[in-house]
Coordinates of C-alpha atoms in Angstrom, one line a residue:
M20 CA -0.2 -0.2 -0.1
T21 CA 1.3 3.6 -1.0
P22 CA 1.6 6.3 1.4
S23 CA -1.4 8.3 -0.4
Q24 CA -3.2 4.5 -0.6
F25 CA -2.9 4.9 3.0
T26 CA -4.0 7.8 3.7
A27 CA -7.0 8.0 0.9
E28 CA -8.2 4.9 3.0
S29 CA -7.4 7.1 6.3
L30 CA -9.8 10.0 5.4
L31 CA -12.4 7.7 3.9
R32 CA -12.2 5.1 7.4
T33 CA -12.6 8.9 9.0
Y34 CA -15.2 10.3 7.6
L35 CA -17.2 6.9 7.2
S36 CA -17.1 6.7 11.5
G37 CA -17.5 2.7 12.0
R38 CA -20.7 3.1 9.3
T39 CA -19.5 0.5 6.3
M40 CA -19.6 0.2 3.0
P41 CA -18.9 -3.0 0.1
K42 CA -15.7 -3.0 -0.7
I43 CA -15.7 -3.1 -4.3
L44 CA -17.4 0.2 -3.1
R45 CA -14.7 1.7 -1.2
D46 CA -11.7 0.3 -3.8
A47 CA -13.1 2.6 -6.1
I48 CA -14.0 5.8 -3.6
V49 CA -10.3 5.3 -1.8
W50 CA -9.1 5.6 -5.5
A51 CA -10.9 8.5 -6.1
I52 CA -9.4 9.9 -2.8
E53 CA -6.0 8.8 -4.2
V54 CA -5.9 10.6 -7.5
R55 CA -7.6 14.1 -5.7
L56 CA -4.8 13.5 -3.1
A57 CA -1.6 13.0 -6.1
G58 CA -3.3 15.9 -8.0
G59 CA -3.3 18.9 -5.6
D60 CA -7.5 18.8 -5.7
T61 CA -9.6 20.9 -2.6
P62 CA -11.3 19.6 -1.0
T63 CA -10.7 16.2 -1.1
L64 CA -13.9 15.2 -0.4
D65 CA -16.1 17.3 -2.3
E66 CA -20.0 17.6 -1.5
T67 CA -20.5 15.2 -4.6
L68 CA -18.5 12.3 -3.5
R69 CA -19.5 12.9 0.5
T70 CA -22.9 12.1 -0.8
D71 CA -21.4 9.6 -2.9
I72 CA -20.2 8.0 1.0
D73 CA -23.8 8.4 2.6
N74 CA -25.7 7.3 -0.1
H75 CA -23.6 3.9 0.6
A76 CA -23.1 3.6 3.7
V77 CA -24.9 1.7 6.4
E78 CA -24.9 1.7 10.3
P79 CA -22.5 -1.2 11.5
P80 CA -25.8 -4.7 13.4
E81 CA -25.7 -3.1 16.8
R82 CA -24.5 -5.8 18.7
P83 CA -25.1 -6.9 22.0
T84 CA -24.3 -5.4 24.8
V85 CA -21.4 -7.7 27.7
C86 CA -24.1 -8.1 30.7
T87 CA -26.0 -9.5 28.3
L88 CA -23.4 -12.0 26.5
L89 CA -22.4 -12.7 30.4
R90 CA -26.4 -13.3 31.2
P91 CA -27.0 -16.7 32.1
S92 CA -29.6 -17.4 29.3
G93 CA -32.7 -19.2 32.0
E94 CA -32.3 -15.4 34.2
T95 CA -34.3 -12.5 33.8
E96 CA -33.1 -9.3 33.2
V97 CA -34.0 -6.7 36.4
P98 CA -35.8 -3.6 34.7
T99 CA -33.8 -0.4 36.2
H100 CA -35.5 2.8 35.1
A101 CA -38.0 4.4 37.2
R102 CA -41.1 3.5 35.7
S103 CA -40.5 -0.6 36.8
R104 CA -40.4 0.6 40.5
P105 CA -43.6 0.1 42.4
S106 CA -45.5 3.9 43.0
H107 CA -45.8 5.6 46.6
R108 CA -49.1 4.5 46.8
A109 CA -48.2 0.5 46.3
F110 CA -47.2 0.9 49.8
G111 CA -49.8 3.3 51.4
T112 CA -47.8 6.1 51.9
S113 CA -48.6 9.2 50.6
V114 CA -46.4 12.2 49.1
Y115 CA -46.5 15.5 49.9

């Protein structure tokens, strides 16, 4: 990998910010960025190229949290948000 290819790949990965795209499209965009870098064209990622990237980039699938992976299969999740707690009236107290 040449320094200009490495720079082009780095620019694309930074712009994608965790998103992915098909390899053939990624390679074509890296080539286009490399040509712009070699030619001194600015901006390297112009609006047209960014639009093309955004149209083909997809968010990665959501990963399960570590806690979910470590929980035994028969164990149920304990809700922790406020609505899961009983209200004051359930205990026979009043709120002033």
